[in-house]
Short mmCIF file of C-alpha atoms and ligand atoms in Angstrom, two decimals:
data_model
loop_
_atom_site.label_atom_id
_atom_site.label_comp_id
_atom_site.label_asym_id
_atom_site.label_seq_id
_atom_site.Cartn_x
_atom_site.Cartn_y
_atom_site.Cartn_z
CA UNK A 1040 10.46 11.79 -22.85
CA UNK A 1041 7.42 12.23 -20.69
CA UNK A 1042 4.16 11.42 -21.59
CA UNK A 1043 1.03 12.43 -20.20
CA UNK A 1044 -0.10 9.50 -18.88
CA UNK A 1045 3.59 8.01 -17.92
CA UNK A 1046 3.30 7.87 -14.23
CA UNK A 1047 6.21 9.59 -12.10
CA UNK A 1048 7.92 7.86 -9.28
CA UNK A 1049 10.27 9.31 -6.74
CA UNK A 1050 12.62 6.98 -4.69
CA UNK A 1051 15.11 8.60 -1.89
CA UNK A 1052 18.36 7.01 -1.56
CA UNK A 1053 18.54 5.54 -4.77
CA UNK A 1054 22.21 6.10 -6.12
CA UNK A 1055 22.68 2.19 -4.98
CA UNK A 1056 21.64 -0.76 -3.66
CA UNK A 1057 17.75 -1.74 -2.95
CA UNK A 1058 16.63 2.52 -3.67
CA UNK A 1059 18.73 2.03 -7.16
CA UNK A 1060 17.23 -1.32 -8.17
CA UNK A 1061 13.96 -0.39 -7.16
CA UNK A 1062 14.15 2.81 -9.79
CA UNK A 1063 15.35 0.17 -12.47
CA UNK A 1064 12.38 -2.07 -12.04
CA UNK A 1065 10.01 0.93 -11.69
CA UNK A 1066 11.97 2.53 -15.26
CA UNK A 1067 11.47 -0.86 -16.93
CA UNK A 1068 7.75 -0.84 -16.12
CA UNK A 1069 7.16 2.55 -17.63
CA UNK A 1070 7.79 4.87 -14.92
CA UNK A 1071 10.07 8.08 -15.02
CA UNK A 1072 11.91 7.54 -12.21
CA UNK A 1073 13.29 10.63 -10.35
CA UNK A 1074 16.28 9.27 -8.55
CA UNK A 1075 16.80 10.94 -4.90
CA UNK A 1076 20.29 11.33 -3.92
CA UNK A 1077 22.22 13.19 -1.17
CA UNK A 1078 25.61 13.03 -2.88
CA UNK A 1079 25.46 14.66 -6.59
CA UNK A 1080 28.51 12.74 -8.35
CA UNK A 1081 26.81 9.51 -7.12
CA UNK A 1082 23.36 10.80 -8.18
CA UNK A 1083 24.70 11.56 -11.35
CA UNK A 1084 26.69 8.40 -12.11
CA UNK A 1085 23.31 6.10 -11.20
CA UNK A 1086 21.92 8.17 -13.81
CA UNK A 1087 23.63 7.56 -16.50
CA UNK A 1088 23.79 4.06 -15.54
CA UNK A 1089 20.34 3.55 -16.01
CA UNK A 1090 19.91 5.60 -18.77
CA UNK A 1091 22.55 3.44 -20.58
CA UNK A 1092 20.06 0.86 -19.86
CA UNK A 1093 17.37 2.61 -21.87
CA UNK A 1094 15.54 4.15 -18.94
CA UNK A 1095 13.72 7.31 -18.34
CA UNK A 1096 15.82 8.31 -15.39
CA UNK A 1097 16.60 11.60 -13.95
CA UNK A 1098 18.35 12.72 -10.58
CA UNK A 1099 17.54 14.58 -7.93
CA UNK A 1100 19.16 15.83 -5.37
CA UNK A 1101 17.45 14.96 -1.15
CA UNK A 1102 19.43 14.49 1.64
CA UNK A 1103 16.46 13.65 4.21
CA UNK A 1104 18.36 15.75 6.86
CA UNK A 1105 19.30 19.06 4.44
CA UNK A 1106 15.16 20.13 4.26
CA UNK A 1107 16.33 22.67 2.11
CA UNK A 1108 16.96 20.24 -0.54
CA UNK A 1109 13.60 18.28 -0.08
CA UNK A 1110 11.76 21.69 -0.65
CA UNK A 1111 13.80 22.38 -4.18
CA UNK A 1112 13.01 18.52 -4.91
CA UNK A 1113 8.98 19.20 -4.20
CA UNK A 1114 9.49 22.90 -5.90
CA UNK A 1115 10.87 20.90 -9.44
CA UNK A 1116 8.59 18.36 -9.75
CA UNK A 1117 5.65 20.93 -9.10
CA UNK A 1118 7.27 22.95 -11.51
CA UNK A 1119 8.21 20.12 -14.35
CA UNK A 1120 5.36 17.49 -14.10
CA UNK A 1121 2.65 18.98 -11.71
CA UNK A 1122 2.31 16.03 -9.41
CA UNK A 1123 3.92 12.50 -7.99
CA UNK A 1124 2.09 9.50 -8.54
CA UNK A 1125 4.72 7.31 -6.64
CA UNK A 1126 6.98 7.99 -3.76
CA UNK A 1127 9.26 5.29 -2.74
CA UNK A 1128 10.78 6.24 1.15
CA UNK A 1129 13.84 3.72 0.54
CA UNK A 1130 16.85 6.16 2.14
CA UNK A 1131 17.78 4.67 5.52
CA UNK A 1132 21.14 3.79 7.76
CA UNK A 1133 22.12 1.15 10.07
CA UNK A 1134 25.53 2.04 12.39
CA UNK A 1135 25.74 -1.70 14.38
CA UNK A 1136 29.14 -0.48 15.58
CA UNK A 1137 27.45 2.07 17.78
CA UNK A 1138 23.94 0.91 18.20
CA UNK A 1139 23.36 -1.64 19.95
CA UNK A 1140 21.13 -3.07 22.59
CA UNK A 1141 19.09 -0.65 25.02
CA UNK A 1142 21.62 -0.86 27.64
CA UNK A 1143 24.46 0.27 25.53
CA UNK A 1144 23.68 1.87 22.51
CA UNK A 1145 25.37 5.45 21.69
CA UNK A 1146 22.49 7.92 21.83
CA UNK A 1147 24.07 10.05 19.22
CA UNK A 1148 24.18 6.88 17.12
CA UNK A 1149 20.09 6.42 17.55
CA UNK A 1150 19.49 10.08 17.43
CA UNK A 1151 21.07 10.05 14.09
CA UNK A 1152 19.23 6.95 13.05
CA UNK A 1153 16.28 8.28 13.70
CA UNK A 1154 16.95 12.09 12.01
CA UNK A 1155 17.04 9.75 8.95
CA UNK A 1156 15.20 7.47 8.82
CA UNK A 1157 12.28 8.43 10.59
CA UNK A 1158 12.05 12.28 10.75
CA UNK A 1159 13.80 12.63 7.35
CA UNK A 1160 11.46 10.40 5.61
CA UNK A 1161 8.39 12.47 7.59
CA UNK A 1162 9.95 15.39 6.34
CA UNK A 1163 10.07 14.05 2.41
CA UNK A 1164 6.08 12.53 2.53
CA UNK A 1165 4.98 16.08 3.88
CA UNK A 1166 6.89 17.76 1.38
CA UNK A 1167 5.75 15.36 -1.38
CA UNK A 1168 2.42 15.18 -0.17
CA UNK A 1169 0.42 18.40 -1.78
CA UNK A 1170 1.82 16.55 -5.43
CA UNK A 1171 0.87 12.94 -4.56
CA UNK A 1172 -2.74 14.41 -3.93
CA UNK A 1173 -2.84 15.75 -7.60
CA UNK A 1174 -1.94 11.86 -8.99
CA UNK A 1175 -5.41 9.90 -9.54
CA UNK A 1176 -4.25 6.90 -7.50
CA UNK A 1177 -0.80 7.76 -5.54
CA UNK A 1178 1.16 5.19 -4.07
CA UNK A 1179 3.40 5.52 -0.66
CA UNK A 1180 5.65 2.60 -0.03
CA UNK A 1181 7.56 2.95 3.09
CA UNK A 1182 11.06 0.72 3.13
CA UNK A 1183 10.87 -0.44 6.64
CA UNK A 1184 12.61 -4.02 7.77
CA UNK A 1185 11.22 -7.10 9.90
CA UNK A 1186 13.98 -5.75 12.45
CA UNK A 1187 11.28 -3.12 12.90
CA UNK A 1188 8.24 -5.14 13.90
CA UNK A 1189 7.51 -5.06 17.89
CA UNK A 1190 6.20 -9.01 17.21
CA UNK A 1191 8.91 -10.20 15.90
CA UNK A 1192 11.48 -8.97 18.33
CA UNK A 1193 8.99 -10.68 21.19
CA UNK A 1194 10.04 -13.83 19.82
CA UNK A 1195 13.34 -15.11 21.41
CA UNK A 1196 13.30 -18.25 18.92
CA UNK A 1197 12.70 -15.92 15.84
CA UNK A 1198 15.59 -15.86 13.45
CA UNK A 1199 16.52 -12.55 13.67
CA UNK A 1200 16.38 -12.46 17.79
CA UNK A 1201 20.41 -11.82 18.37
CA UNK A 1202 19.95 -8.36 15.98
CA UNK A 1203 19.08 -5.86 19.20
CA UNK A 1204 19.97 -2.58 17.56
CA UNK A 1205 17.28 -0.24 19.41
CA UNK A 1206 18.18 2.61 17.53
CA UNK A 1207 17.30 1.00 13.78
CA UNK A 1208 14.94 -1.55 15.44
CA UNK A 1209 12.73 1.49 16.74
CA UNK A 1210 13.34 3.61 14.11
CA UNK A 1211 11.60 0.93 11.21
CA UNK A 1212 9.35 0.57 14.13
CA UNK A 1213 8.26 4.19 14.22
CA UNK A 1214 8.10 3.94 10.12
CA UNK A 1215 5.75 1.39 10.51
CA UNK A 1216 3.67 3.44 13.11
CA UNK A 1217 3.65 6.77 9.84
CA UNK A 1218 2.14 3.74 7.61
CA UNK A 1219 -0.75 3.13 9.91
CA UNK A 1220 -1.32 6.40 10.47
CA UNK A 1221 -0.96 8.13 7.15
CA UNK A 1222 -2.40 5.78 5.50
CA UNK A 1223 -5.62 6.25 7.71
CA UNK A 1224 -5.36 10.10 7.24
CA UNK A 1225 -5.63 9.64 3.28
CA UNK A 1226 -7.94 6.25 3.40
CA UNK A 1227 -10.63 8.61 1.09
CA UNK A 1228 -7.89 10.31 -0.92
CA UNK A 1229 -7.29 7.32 -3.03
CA UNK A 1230 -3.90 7.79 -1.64
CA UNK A 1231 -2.04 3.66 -0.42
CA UNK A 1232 0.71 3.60 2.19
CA UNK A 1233 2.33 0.72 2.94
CA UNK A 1234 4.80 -0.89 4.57
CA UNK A 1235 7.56 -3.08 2.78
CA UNK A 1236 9.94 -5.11 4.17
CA UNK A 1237 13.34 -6.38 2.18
CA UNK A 1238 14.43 -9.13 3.88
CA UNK A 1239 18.21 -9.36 4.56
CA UNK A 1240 19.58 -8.56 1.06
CA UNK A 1241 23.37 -7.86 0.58
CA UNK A 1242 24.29 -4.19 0.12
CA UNK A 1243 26.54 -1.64 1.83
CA UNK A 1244 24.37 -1.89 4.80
CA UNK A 1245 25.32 -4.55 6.02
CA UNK A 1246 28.56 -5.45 4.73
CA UNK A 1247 27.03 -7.59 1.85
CA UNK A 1248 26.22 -10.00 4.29
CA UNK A 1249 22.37 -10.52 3.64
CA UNK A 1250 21.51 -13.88 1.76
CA UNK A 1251 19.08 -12.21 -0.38
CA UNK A 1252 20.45 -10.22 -4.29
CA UNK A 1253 19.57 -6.69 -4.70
CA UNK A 1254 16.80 -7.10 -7.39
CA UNK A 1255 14.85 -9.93 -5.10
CA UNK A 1256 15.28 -7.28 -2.03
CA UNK A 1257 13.90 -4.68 -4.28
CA UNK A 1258 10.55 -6.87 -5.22
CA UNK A 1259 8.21 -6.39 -2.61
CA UNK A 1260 8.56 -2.14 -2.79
CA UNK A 1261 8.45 -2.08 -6.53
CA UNK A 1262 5.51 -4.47 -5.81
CA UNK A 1263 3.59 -2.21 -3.77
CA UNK A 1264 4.14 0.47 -5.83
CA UNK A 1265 2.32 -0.29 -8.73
CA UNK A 1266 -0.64 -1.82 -6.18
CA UNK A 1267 -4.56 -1.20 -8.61
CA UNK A 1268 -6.99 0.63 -6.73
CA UNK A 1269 -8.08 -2.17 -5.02
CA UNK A 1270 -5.06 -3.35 -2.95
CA UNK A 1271 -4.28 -2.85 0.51
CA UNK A 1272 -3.31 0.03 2.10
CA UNK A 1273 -2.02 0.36 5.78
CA UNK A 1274 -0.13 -2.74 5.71
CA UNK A 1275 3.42 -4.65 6.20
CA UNK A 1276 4.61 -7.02 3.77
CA UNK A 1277 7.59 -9.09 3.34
CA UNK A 1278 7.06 -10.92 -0.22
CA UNK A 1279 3.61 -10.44 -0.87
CA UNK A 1280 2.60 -12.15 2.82
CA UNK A 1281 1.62 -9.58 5.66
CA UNK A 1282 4.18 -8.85 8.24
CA UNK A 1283 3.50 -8.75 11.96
CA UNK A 1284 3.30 -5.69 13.50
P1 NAP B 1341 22.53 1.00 1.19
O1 NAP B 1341 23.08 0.24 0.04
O2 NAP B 1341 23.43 1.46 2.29
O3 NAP B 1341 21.74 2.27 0.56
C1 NAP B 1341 21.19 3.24 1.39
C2 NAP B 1341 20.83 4.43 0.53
O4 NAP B 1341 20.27 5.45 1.38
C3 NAP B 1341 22.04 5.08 -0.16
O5 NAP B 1341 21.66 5.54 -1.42
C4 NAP B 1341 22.38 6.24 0.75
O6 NAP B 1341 23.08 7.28 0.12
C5 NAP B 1341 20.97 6.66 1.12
N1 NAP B 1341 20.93 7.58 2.26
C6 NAP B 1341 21.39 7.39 3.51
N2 NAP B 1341 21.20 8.50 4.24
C7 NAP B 1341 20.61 9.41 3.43
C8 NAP B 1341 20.18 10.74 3.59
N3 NAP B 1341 20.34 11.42 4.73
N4 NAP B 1341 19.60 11.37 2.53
C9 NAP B 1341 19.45 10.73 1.36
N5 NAP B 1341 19.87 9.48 1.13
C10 NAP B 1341 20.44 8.83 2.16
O7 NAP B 1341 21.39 0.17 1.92
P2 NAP B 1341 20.17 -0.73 1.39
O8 NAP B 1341 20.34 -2.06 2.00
O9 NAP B 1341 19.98 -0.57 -0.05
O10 NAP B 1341 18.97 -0.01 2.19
C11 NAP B 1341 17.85 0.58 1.58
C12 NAP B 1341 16.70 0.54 2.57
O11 NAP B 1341 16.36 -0.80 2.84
C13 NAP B 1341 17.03 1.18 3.92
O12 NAP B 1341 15.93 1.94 4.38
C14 NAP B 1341 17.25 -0.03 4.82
O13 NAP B 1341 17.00 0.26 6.17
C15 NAP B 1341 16.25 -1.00 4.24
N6 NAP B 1341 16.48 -2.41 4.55
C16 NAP B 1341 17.60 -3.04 4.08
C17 NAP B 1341 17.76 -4.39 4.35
C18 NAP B 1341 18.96 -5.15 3.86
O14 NAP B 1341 19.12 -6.33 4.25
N7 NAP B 1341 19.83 -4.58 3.04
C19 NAP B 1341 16.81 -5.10 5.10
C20 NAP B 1341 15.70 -4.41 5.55
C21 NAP B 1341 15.54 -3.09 5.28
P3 NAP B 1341 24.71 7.37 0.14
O15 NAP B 1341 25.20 6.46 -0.95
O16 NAP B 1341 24.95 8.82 -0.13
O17 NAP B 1341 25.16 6.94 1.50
#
């Protein structure tokens, strides 16, 4: 049941993985979590999972390239609770088998990266944006990845160096560049955008092969997303510890 006060979060892609545990932890610390999904049946079914759980849950549908969707997302929580106080941009892909490094990557492969995870997340935050204005302190956590910071793929001894996938690489990279920049467009609108990074956490993305569980991969979003008043805004983090650009 919401409450007045009960603050509203809304977190794309989160029928599994890091965008589902991230609504858990945000349901268990009060929130009503709106779960964005593309696919309904899976929307559905992480629904009633976490309502099982005792959660105040509730799906709804986005596919960050269908903007038709995003608008009848924006349209029902306008209509139902008046504002967001929370969005969560988790929904992103990774295709290694036809990304790849600059000289060979498939440039359908990169353009479709990028429809997602960049332009369809720029689509969601300007959809979302007239309700987070109406929250008193609105939070924008952006789930980027270390793969995406320009410093870290300088550095040939850095553990990560052998991942050269320019499509995902730039496309966290150009996430990173709508922090900065949104976050300096709504600096006096009490609005924080940040940055969070992961770390390599096992899910469907990458074949379960991160060394990282789901609900430590989900930390440093949910973290951000409950920042007070006086935390950062503008910034990268991987576990609490800024990120290099
Ligand atoms: P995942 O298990 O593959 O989950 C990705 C989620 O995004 C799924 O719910 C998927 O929905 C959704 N999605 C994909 N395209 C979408 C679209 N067009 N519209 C709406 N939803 C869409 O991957 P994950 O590891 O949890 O990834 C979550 C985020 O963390 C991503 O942004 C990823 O880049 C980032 N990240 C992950 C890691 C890692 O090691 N796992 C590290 C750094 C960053 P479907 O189920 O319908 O496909």
């Amino acid at each position: 049941m919401q409450t007045a006060t009960q603050r509203i979060a809304l977190i794309t892609g989160a029928n599994k993985g890091i965008g589902f545990e991230i609504s858990r932890q945000l349901g268990q610390t009060g929130h009503l979590a709106l779960l964005g999904a593309r696919d309904s049946a899976r929307g559905k079914a992480a629904e009633a999972t976490l309502k099982k759980e005792g959660l105040d849950v509730r799906f709804m549908r986005i596919d960050l390239n269908d903007p038709a969707t995003i608008k009848a997302a924006a349209d029902a929580i306008e209509a139902e609770y008046g504002r967001l106080d929370v969005l969560v941009n988790n929904a992103g892909i990774a295709d290694p088998n036809a990304d790849g490094p600059p000289s060979k990557a498939n440039i359908n492969a990169v353009r479709r990266i990028f429809d997602t995870n960049f332009s369809g997340t720029l689509a969601v935050i300007q959809a979302m944006l007239p309700l987070l204005r109406k929250s008193s302190s609105a939070r924008v956590v952006n789930v980027s990845s270390e793969l995406g910071s320009l410093a870290r793929n300088s550095a040939p001894e850095w553990e990560f160096a052998h991942v050269k996938l320019i499509g995902y690489n730039a496309s966290k990279a150009a996430l990173n560049m709508l922090t900065v920049q949104l976050a300096a467009e709504l600096k006096d609108a009490g609005i924080k955008v940040n940055s969070a990074n992961p770390g390599f956490t096992a899910t469907d993305l990458n074949g379960h092969t991160g060394y990282q569980t789901i609900p430590q991969g989900a930390a440093e979003a949910v973290r951000l997303s409950v920042l007070p008043d006086d935390g950062p805004t503008g910034g990268y983090f991987t576990a609490g510890r800024t990120e290099p650009w």
